[in-house]
Amino acid sequence: MQTPKPLLPDAARRTAAWCGVLLLVAGVAGVVIWLCATLKTAVTPVLLALLGTALLGPVHRRMTAHGVNRSAAAGFTCALLVAVVGGAGYIVVTALVDTGDQIVRSLKDSAQWVIDHFGIADGANVDHLASNAGNLFEKFGASAAGGLLSGISLLGSLVATSVLALLLTFFFLRDSDRAAHLAHAVAPRGAGDLVEAMGRRAFEAVEGFMRGTTVIALIDAVCITVGLLILKVPGAVGLGALVFVGAYIPYLGAFISGAVAVLVALADRGLVIALWALGVVLAVQVLEGHVLQPVIQSRTVQMHPAMVMIALTAGASVAGLLGMLLAVPLSAAAFGIIGELREGRLASPEEPDGPPGASSPS
């Protein structure tokens, strides 16, 4: 009996199978994102705790390797986190407060310089823009005053989120040795090893991002601060603090903080010093891109710049600034999981090439 000829060619059927897989993955991802946005009050502390655990994991493992009790090591590590984050936050906020007015005034002067020299708007100046902004604030002053209670509520929410994230970090560090058992317990039968391997790869990616980004941010901030101090740019310490904070948002944060430093130098020290400040910023970025990232940052978080920008845009659209901060480490974890799945697939050559339901190539 003659086999009936398929209605669609092999290439079309394989394309349809892949489209089905992509639609299924997109649907699941959309549901997960919707749930995270709906339950953001509970999800945000968990994600922050995972970042803190990834940053402090090496310290905790080193302490437990020397015989320190796991609970004591986790408690000490969390106390160290509070001290470091609190100290760094105090330094950054103090530097920005002390030099904030000067930086804003310099940015205003630099904007006026650009308007005067390039004729962007005839008869317009920054003072007019400032007065218009003042009128706008006066117009909506009642709304702003009425939002004071909302601001207090937001502050309370931030404090509660921080405390919950710290407690979760303690438990994650203390019970990290049970993660492998948990992976085998929740995974379907026979998939425990794969789930454990994917979890390890994802966590290693986040750990590499947090450790590498923190070290690189510190080096960038110190180098740019020293360069601006040599050039006698006002507010150099505050600008360095801005560079350190911006480094946790790849590419975009460095661009914004570097642009602010150059504009401040332009307003207070002139065009020549501004060009020197631009050279300092570009030299530090070249050092970061060609030396620091390949040496310090783990290879598990190496992502194409286009993918990073797409992740930042998607994170900003979903959760604003917090989404931008979490976008890259979560994307790195996702790529780590995909890499583990690919390695597991390549290790099983007997499996057909293609998604379930697709015919194998002839």
Short mmCIF file of C-alpha atoms in Angstrom, two decimals:
data_model
loop_
_atom_site.label_atom_id
_atom_site.label_comp_id
_atom_site.label_asym_id
_atom_site.label_seq_id
_atom_site.Cartn_x
_atom_site.Cartn_y
_atom_site.Cartn_z
CA MET A 1 0.00 0.00 0.00
CA GLN A 2 1.39 3.36 -0.99
CA THR A 3 2.11 5.76 1.87
CA PRO A 4 0.01 8.93 1.52
CA LYS A 5 1.99 12.03 0.69
CA PRO A 6 2.00 14.61 3.52
CA LEU A 7 0.06 17.79 2.90
CA LEU A 8 2.97 20.03 3.94
CA PRO A 9 6.64 19.68 3.07
CA ASP A 10 9.10 18.66 5.73
CA ALA A 11 10.49 22.18 6.18
CA ALA A 12 7.02 23.62 6.76
CA ARG A 13 6.16 20.97 9.34
CA ARG A 14 9.42 21.57 11.22
CA THR A 15 8.78 25.31 11.17
CA ALA A 16 5.26 24.78 12.50
CA ALA A 17 6.60 22.56 15.29
CA TRP A 18 9.15 25.18 16.33
CA CYS A 19 6.47 27.90 16.22
CA GLY A 20 4.34 25.81 18.54
CA VAL A 21 7.23 25.43 20.97
CA LEU A 22 7.96 29.16 20.86
CA LEU A 23 4.31 30.04 21.44
CA LEU A 24 4.16 27.67 24.40
CA VAL A 25 7.33 29.12 25.92
CA ALA A 26 6.11 32.68 25.33
CA GLY A 27 2.78 31.87 26.94
CA VAL A 28 4.41 30.34 30.01
CA ALA A 29 6.84 33.27 30.27
CA GLY A 30 3.96 35.75 29.99
CA VAL A 31 2.04 34.02 32.77
CA VAL A 32 5.14 33.96 34.98
CA ILE A 33 5.80 37.67 34.40
CA TRP A 34 2.15 38.49 35.10
CA LEU A 35 2.25 36.53 38.34
CA CYS A 36 5.49 38.23 39.39
CA ALA A 37 4.00 41.67 38.67
CA THR A 38 0.81 40.80 40.55
CA LEU A 39 2.70 39.32 43.52
CA LYS A 40 5.56 41.83 43.42
CA THR A 41 5.25 42.50 47.15
CA ALA A 42 6.29 38.91 47.82
CA VAL A 43 8.49 38.35 44.76
CA THR A 44 10.71 41.43 45.19
CA PRO A 45 12.18 40.39 48.59
CA VAL A 46 12.85 36.90 47.24
CA LEU A 47 14.74 38.23 44.21
CA LEU A 48 16.72 40.70 46.34
CA ALA A 49 17.53 37.90 48.78
CA LEU A 50 18.79 35.73 45.93
CA LEU A 51 21.06 38.57 44.78
CA GLY A 52 22.33 39.02 48.32
CA THR A 53 22.89 35.28 48.67
CA ALA A 54 24.81 35.23 45.39
CA LEU A 55 27.00 38.12 46.55
CA LEU A 56 27.69 36.67 50.01
CA GLY A 57 27.78 32.99 49.08
CA PRO A 58 31.60 32.76 48.75
CA VAL A 59 32.09 34.34 52.20
CA HIS A 60 29.61 31.95 53.81
CA ARG A 61 31.16 28.90 52.13
CA ARG A 62 34.64 29.92 53.22
CA MET A 63 33.50 30.31 56.82
CA THR A 64 31.69 26.97 56.93
CA ALA A 65 34.72 25.29 55.34
CA HIS A 66 36.75 26.44 58.37
CA GLY A 67 34.31 24.80 60.77
CA VAL A 68 32.02 27.72 61.62
CA ASN A 69 28.42 26.78 62.39
CA ARG A 70 26.15 27.42 59.39
CA SER A 71 23.71 29.60 61.36
CA ALA A 72 26.53 31.63 62.90
CA ALA A 73 28.20 32.04 59.52
CA ALA A 74 24.91 33.14 57.94
CA GLY A 75 24.25 35.61 60.74
CA PHE A 76 27.76 37.08 60.50
CA THR A 77 27.50 37.30 56.71
CA CYS A 78 24.15 39.11 56.91
CA ALA A 79 25.58 41.51 59.48
CA LEU A 80 28.48 42.10 57.11
CA LEU A 81 25.97 42.78 54.33
CA VAL A 82 24.15 45.36 56.47
CA ALA A 83 27.44 47.02 57.40
CA VAL A 84 28.76 47.12 53.82
CA VAL A 85 25.49 48.18 52.17
CA GLY A 86 24.73 50.65 54.95
CA GLY A 87 28.23 52.10 54.85
CA ALA A 88 28.28 52.31 51.07
CA GLY A 89 24.79 53.82 51.05
CA TYR A 90 25.81 56.39 53.65
CA ILE A 91 28.91 57.35 51.67
CA VAL A 92 26.98 57.60 48.40
CA VAL A 93 24.07 59.57 49.87
CA THR A 94 26.38 61.89 51.82
CA ALA A 95 28.51 62.56 48.76
CA LEU A 96 25.47 63.24 46.60
CA VAL A 97 23.86 65.47 49.24
CA ASP A 98 27.04 67.45 49.87
CA THR A 99 27.73 68.03 46.19
CA GLY A 100 24.22 67.66 44.78
CA ASP A 101 23.49 71.39 44.59
CA GLN A 102 26.82 72.02 42.95
CA ILE A 103 26.28 69.24 40.41
CA VAL A 104 22.77 70.48 39.58
CA ARG A 105 24.01 74.05 39.21
CA SER A 106 26.82 72.86 36.95
CA LEU A 107 24.37 70.87 34.82
CA LYS A 108 22.20 73.97 34.52
CA ASP A 109 25.19 76.06 33.43
CA SER A 110 26.29 73.44 30.92
CA ALA A 111 22.77 73.30 29.44
CA GLN A 112 22.80 77.09 29.10
CA TRP A 113 26.24 76.89 27.43
CA VAL A 114 24.89 74.40 24.88
CA ILE A 115 21.87 76.63 24.19
CA ASP A 116 24.03 79.75 23.79
CA HIS A 117 26.68 78.18 21.53
CA PHE A 118 24.46 76.03 19.32
CA GLY A 119 21.35 78.21 19.12
CA ILE A 120 19.03 75.37 20.02
CA ALA A 121 16.17 77.72 20.95
CA ASP A 122 16.11 81.44 20.21
CA GLY A 123 15.43 83.49 23.32
CA ALA A 124 15.20 80.39 25.51
CA ASN A 125 17.42 79.76 28.49
CA VAL A 126 17.60 77.47 31.44
CA ASP A 127 16.18 80.10 33.80
CA HIS A 128 12.99 80.16 31.73
CA LEU A 129 12.85 76.38 31.86
CA ALA A 130 13.41 76.48 35.61
CA SER A 131 10.66 79.09 36.10
CA ASN A 132 8.24 77.06 34.01
CA ALA A 133 9.08 73.98 36.07
CA GLY A 134 8.46 76.04 39.22
CA ASN A 135 5.04 77.14 37.95
CA LEU A 136 4.23 73.55 37.16
CA PHE A 137 5.15 72.48 40.68
CA GLU A 138 3.04 75.30 42.14
CA LYS A 139 0.11 74.26 39.97
CA PHE A 140 0.26 70.73 41.24
CA GLY A 141 1.47 71.61 44.74
CA ALA A 142 -1.75 70.47 46.37
CA SER A 143 -1.43 67.09 44.72
CA ALA A 144 2.16 66.81 45.87
CA ALA A 145 1.19 67.71 49.43
CA GLY A 146 -1.64 65.25 49.31
CA GLY A 147 0.81 62.56 48.27
CA LEU A 148 2.84 62.91 51.47
CA LEU A 149 0.98 60.03 53.08
CA SER A 150 1.68 57.93 50.00
CA GLY A 151 5.37 58.80 50.30
CA ILE A 152 5.41 57.70 53.93
CA SER A 153 3.65 54.49 52.96
CA LEU A 154 6.24 53.91 50.22
CA LEU A 155 9.06 54.42 52.71
CA GLY A 156 7.49 51.91 55.07
CA SER A 157 7.11 49.44 52.23
CA LEU A 158 10.78 49.84 51.31
CA VAL A 159 11.86 49.23 54.90
CA ALA A 160 9.64 46.16 55.19
CA THR A 161 10.95 44.80 51.87
CA SER A 162 14.55 45.33 52.97
CA VAL A 163 14.02 43.60 56.32
CA LEU A 164 12.23 40.65 54.69
CA ALA A 165 14.96 40.36 52.04
CA LEU A 166 17.61 40.32 54.79
CA LEU A 167 15.81 37.56 56.70
CA LEU A 168 15.38 35.53 53.52
CA THR A 169 19.08 35.99 52.75
CA PHE A 170 19.90 34.53 56.18
CA PHE A 171 17.74 31.47 55.59
CA PHE A 172 18.99 30.99 52.02
CA LEU A 173 22.60 31.06 53.22
CA ARG A 174 21.99 28.81 56.21
CA ASP A 175 20.02 26.19 54.28
CA SER A 176 21.87 26.36 50.97
CA ASP A 177 23.18 22.81 51.53
CA ARG A 178 19.60 21.53 51.25
CA ALA A 179 19.04 23.02 47.79
CA ALA A 180 20.14 19.86 45.99
CA HIS A 181 17.76 17.71 48.05
CA LEU A 182 14.94 20.17 47.36
CA ALA A 183 15.63 20.02 43.61
CA HIS A 184 15.33 16.24 43.65
CA ALA A 185 12.20 16.41 45.81
CA VAL A 186 10.21 18.78 43.58
CA ALA A 187 11.48 17.55 40.20
CA PRO A 188 9.59 14.91 38.20
CA ARG A 189 10.88 11.37 38.51
CA GLY A 190 14.19 10.96 36.72
CA ALA A 191 14.71 14.72 36.20
CA GLY A 192 16.27 15.55 39.58
CA ASP A 193 19.84 15.66 38.29
CA LEU A 194 18.86 17.95 35.42
CA VAL A 195 16.92 20.32 37.68
CA GLU A 196 19.83 20.43 40.12
CA ALA A 197 22.29 21.15 37.30
CA MET A 198 20.08 23.93 35.91
CA GLY A 199 19.72 25.49 39.35
CA ARG A 200 23.46 25.39 39.94
CA ARG A 201 24.19 26.93 36.54
CA ALA A 202 21.62 29.71 37.07
CA PHE A 203 22.93 30.53 40.53
CA GLU A 204 26.52 30.53 39.31
CA ALA A 205 25.53 33.03 36.62
CA VAL A 206 23.88 35.36 39.15
CA GLU A 207 26.78 34.92 41.56
CA GLY A 208 29.28 35.78 38.84
CA PHE A 209 27.28 38.86 37.86
CA MET A 210 26.97 40.21 41.40
CA ARG A 211 30.59 39.58 42.35
CA GLY A 212 32.02 40.88 39.09
CA THR A 213 29.75 43.91 38.84
CA THR A 214 30.50 45.01 42.41
CA VAL A 215 34.27 44.81 41.92
CA ILE A 216 34.10 46.51 38.51
CA ALA A 217 31.81 49.26 39.87
CA LEU A 218 34.25 49.97 42.68
CA ILE A 219 37.23 50.14 40.32
CA ASP A 220 35.35 52.36 37.86
CA ALA A 221 34.23 54.73 40.61
CA VAL A 222 37.73 55.02 42.09
CA CYS A 223 39.40 55.59 38.71
CA ILE A 224 36.91 58.22 37.55
CA THR A 225 36.94 59.95 40.95
CA VAL A 226 40.75 60.16 40.91
CA GLY A 227 40.70 61.48 37.35
CA LEU A 228 38.11 64.14 38.19
CA LEU A 229 40.04 65.15 41.31
CA ILE A 230 43.20 65.59 39.24
CA LEU A 231 41.24 67.74 36.79
CA LYS A 232 39.80 69.67 39.77
CA VAL A 233 36.22 69.06 38.68
CA PRO A 234 33.79 70.13 41.44
CA GLY A 235 31.74 67.40 43.05
CA ALA A 236 34.20 64.67 42.02
CA VAL A 237 33.32 62.43 44.99
CA GLY A 238 29.60 62.71 44.33
CA LEU A 239 30.14 61.97 40.65
CA GLY A 240 32.21 58.92 41.58
CA ALA A 241 29.38 57.73 43.83
CA LEU A 242 26.98 58.18 40.93
CA VAL A 243 29.29 56.07 38.73
CA PHE A 244 29.34 53.30 41.36
CA VAL A 245 25.55 53.15 41.58
CA GLY A 246 25.09 53.40 37.81
CA ALA A 247 27.46 50.49 37.18
CA TYR A 248 24.75 48.04 38.28
CA ILE A 249 22.77 49.04 35.18
CA PRO A 250 25.10 47.92 32.35
CA TYR A 251 25.86 50.36 29.53
CA LEU A 252 22.99 52.73 30.30
CA GLY A 253 24.15 53.55 33.83
CA ALA A 254 27.74 54.11 32.71
CA PHE A 255 26.59 56.36 29.86
CA ILE A 256 24.40 58.53 32.08
CA SER A 257 26.91 58.90 34.92
CA GLY A 258 29.75 59.60 32.47
CA ALA A 259 27.66 62.20 30.64
CA VAL A 260 26.86 63.95 33.94
CA ALA A 261 30.59 64.07 34.82
CA VAL A 262 31.49 65.57 31.43
CA LEU A 263 28.71 68.18 31.63
CA VAL A 264 29.79 69.24 35.12
CA ALA A 265 33.37 69.61 33.91
CA LEU A 266 32.14 71.63 30.92
CA ALA A 267 30.20 74.06 33.09
CA ASP A 268 32.83 74.66 35.76
CA ARG A 269 36.16 74.08 34.06
CA GLY A 270 35.57 74.82 30.40
CA LEU A 271 35.64 72.91 27.15
CA VAL A 272 39.26 71.71 27.41
CA ILE A 273 38.80 70.16 30.85
CA ALA A 274 35.49 68.68 29.69
CA LEU A 275 37.34 66.95 26.85
CA TRP A 276 39.91 65.64 29.34
CA ALA A 277 37.06 64.39 31.57
CA LEU A 278 35.52 62.70 28.52
CA GLY A 279 38.89 61.06 27.87
CA VAL A 280 39.02 59.79 31.46
CA VAL A 281 35.51 58.33 31.22
CA LEU A 282 36.23 56.68 27.86
CA ALA A 283 39.55 55.28 29.10
CA VAL A 284 37.85 53.73 32.13
CA GLN A 285 35.14 52.24 29.90
CA VAL A 286 37.77 50.77 27.58
CA LEU A 287 39.60 49.36 30.62
CA GLU A 288 36.34 47.85 31.85
CA GLY A 289 35.34 46.35 28.51
CA HIS A 290 38.72 44.88 27.51
CA VAL A 291 40.40 44.08 30.84
CA LEU A 292 38.10 44.09 33.86
CA GLN A 293 35.10 42.21 32.49
CA PRO A 294 37.08 39.38 30.81
CA VAL A 295 39.31 38.95 33.89
CA ILE A 296 36.96 39.58 36.81
CA GLN A 297 33.48 38.74 35.63
CA SER A 298 32.50 35.13 35.20
CA ARG A 299 32.14 33.81 31.68
CA THR A 300 28.69 32.58 32.59
CA VAL A 301 27.34 36.15 32.41
CA GLN A 302 28.90 37.15 29.10
CA MET A 303 25.98 38.44 27.04
CA HIS A 304 25.88 40.33 23.78
CA PRO A 305 25.32 44.09 24.29
CA ALA A 306 22.16 43.91 22.19
CA MET A 307 20.73 41.25 24.50
CA VAL A 308 21.64 43.37 27.53
CA MET A 309 19.85 46.41 26.10
CA ILE A 310 16.78 44.33 25.26
CA ALA A 311 16.75 42.90 28.78
CA LEU A 312 17.08 46.39 30.30
CA THR A 313 14.23 47.71 28.17
CA ALA A 314 11.99 44.77 29.06
CA GLY A 315 12.85 45.07 32.75
CA ALA A 316 12.12 48.80 32.76
CA SER A 317 8.75 48.25 31.06
CA VAL A 318 7.76 45.58 33.61
CA ALA A 319 9.10 46.94 36.91
CA GLY A 320 10.76 50.30 36.30
CA LEU A 321 14.13 50.91 37.96
CA LEU A 322 13.94 47.68 39.96
CA GLY A 323 13.33 45.79 36.74
CA MET A 324 16.41 47.38 35.16
CA LEU A 325 18.51 46.30 38.15
CA LEU A 326 17.19 42.72 38.04
CA ALA A 327 16.99 42.31 34.26
CA VAL A 328 20.61 41.37 33.56
CA PRO A 329 21.17 38.85 36.41
CA LEU A 330 17.85 37.17 35.65
CA SER A 331 18.71 37.04 31.95
CA ALA A 332 22.12 35.59 32.81
CA ALA A 333 20.40 32.91 34.90
CA ALA A 334 18.04 32.14 32.02
CA PHE A 335 20.94 31.80 29.59
CA GLY A 336 22.70 29.54 32.08
CA ILE A 337 19.65 27.26 32.22
CA ILE A 338 19.42 27.21 28.42
CA GLY A 339 23.12 26.35 28.22
CA GLU A 340 22.67 23.47 30.65
CA LEU A 341 19.73 22.15 28.63
CA ARG A 342 21.77 22.33 25.44
CA GLU A 343 24.69 20.49 27.02
CA GLY A 344 22.33 17.81 28.31
CA ARG A 345 20.80 17.51 24.84
CA LEU A 346 24.18 17.21 23.14
CA ALA A 347 25.11 14.53 25.64
CA SER A 348 22.17 12.45 24.33
CA PRO A 349 22.84 12.03 20.59
CA GLU A 350 20.13 9.42 20.25
CA GLU A 351 17.46 12.08 20.69
CA PRO A 352 16.01 13.45 17.43
CA ASP A 353 17.03 16.94 16.30
CA GLY A 354 14.03 19.16 16.76
CA PRO A 355 11.12 19.79 19.10
CA PRO A 356 8.69 17.07 20.05
CA GLY A 357 6.48 16.21 17.12
CA ALA A 358 8.97 17.35 14.47
CA SER A 359 10.30 14.83 12.01
CA SER A 360 14.01 14.13 11.92
CA PRO A 361 16.01 15.33 8.92
CA SER A 362 16.51 12.79 6.21
#
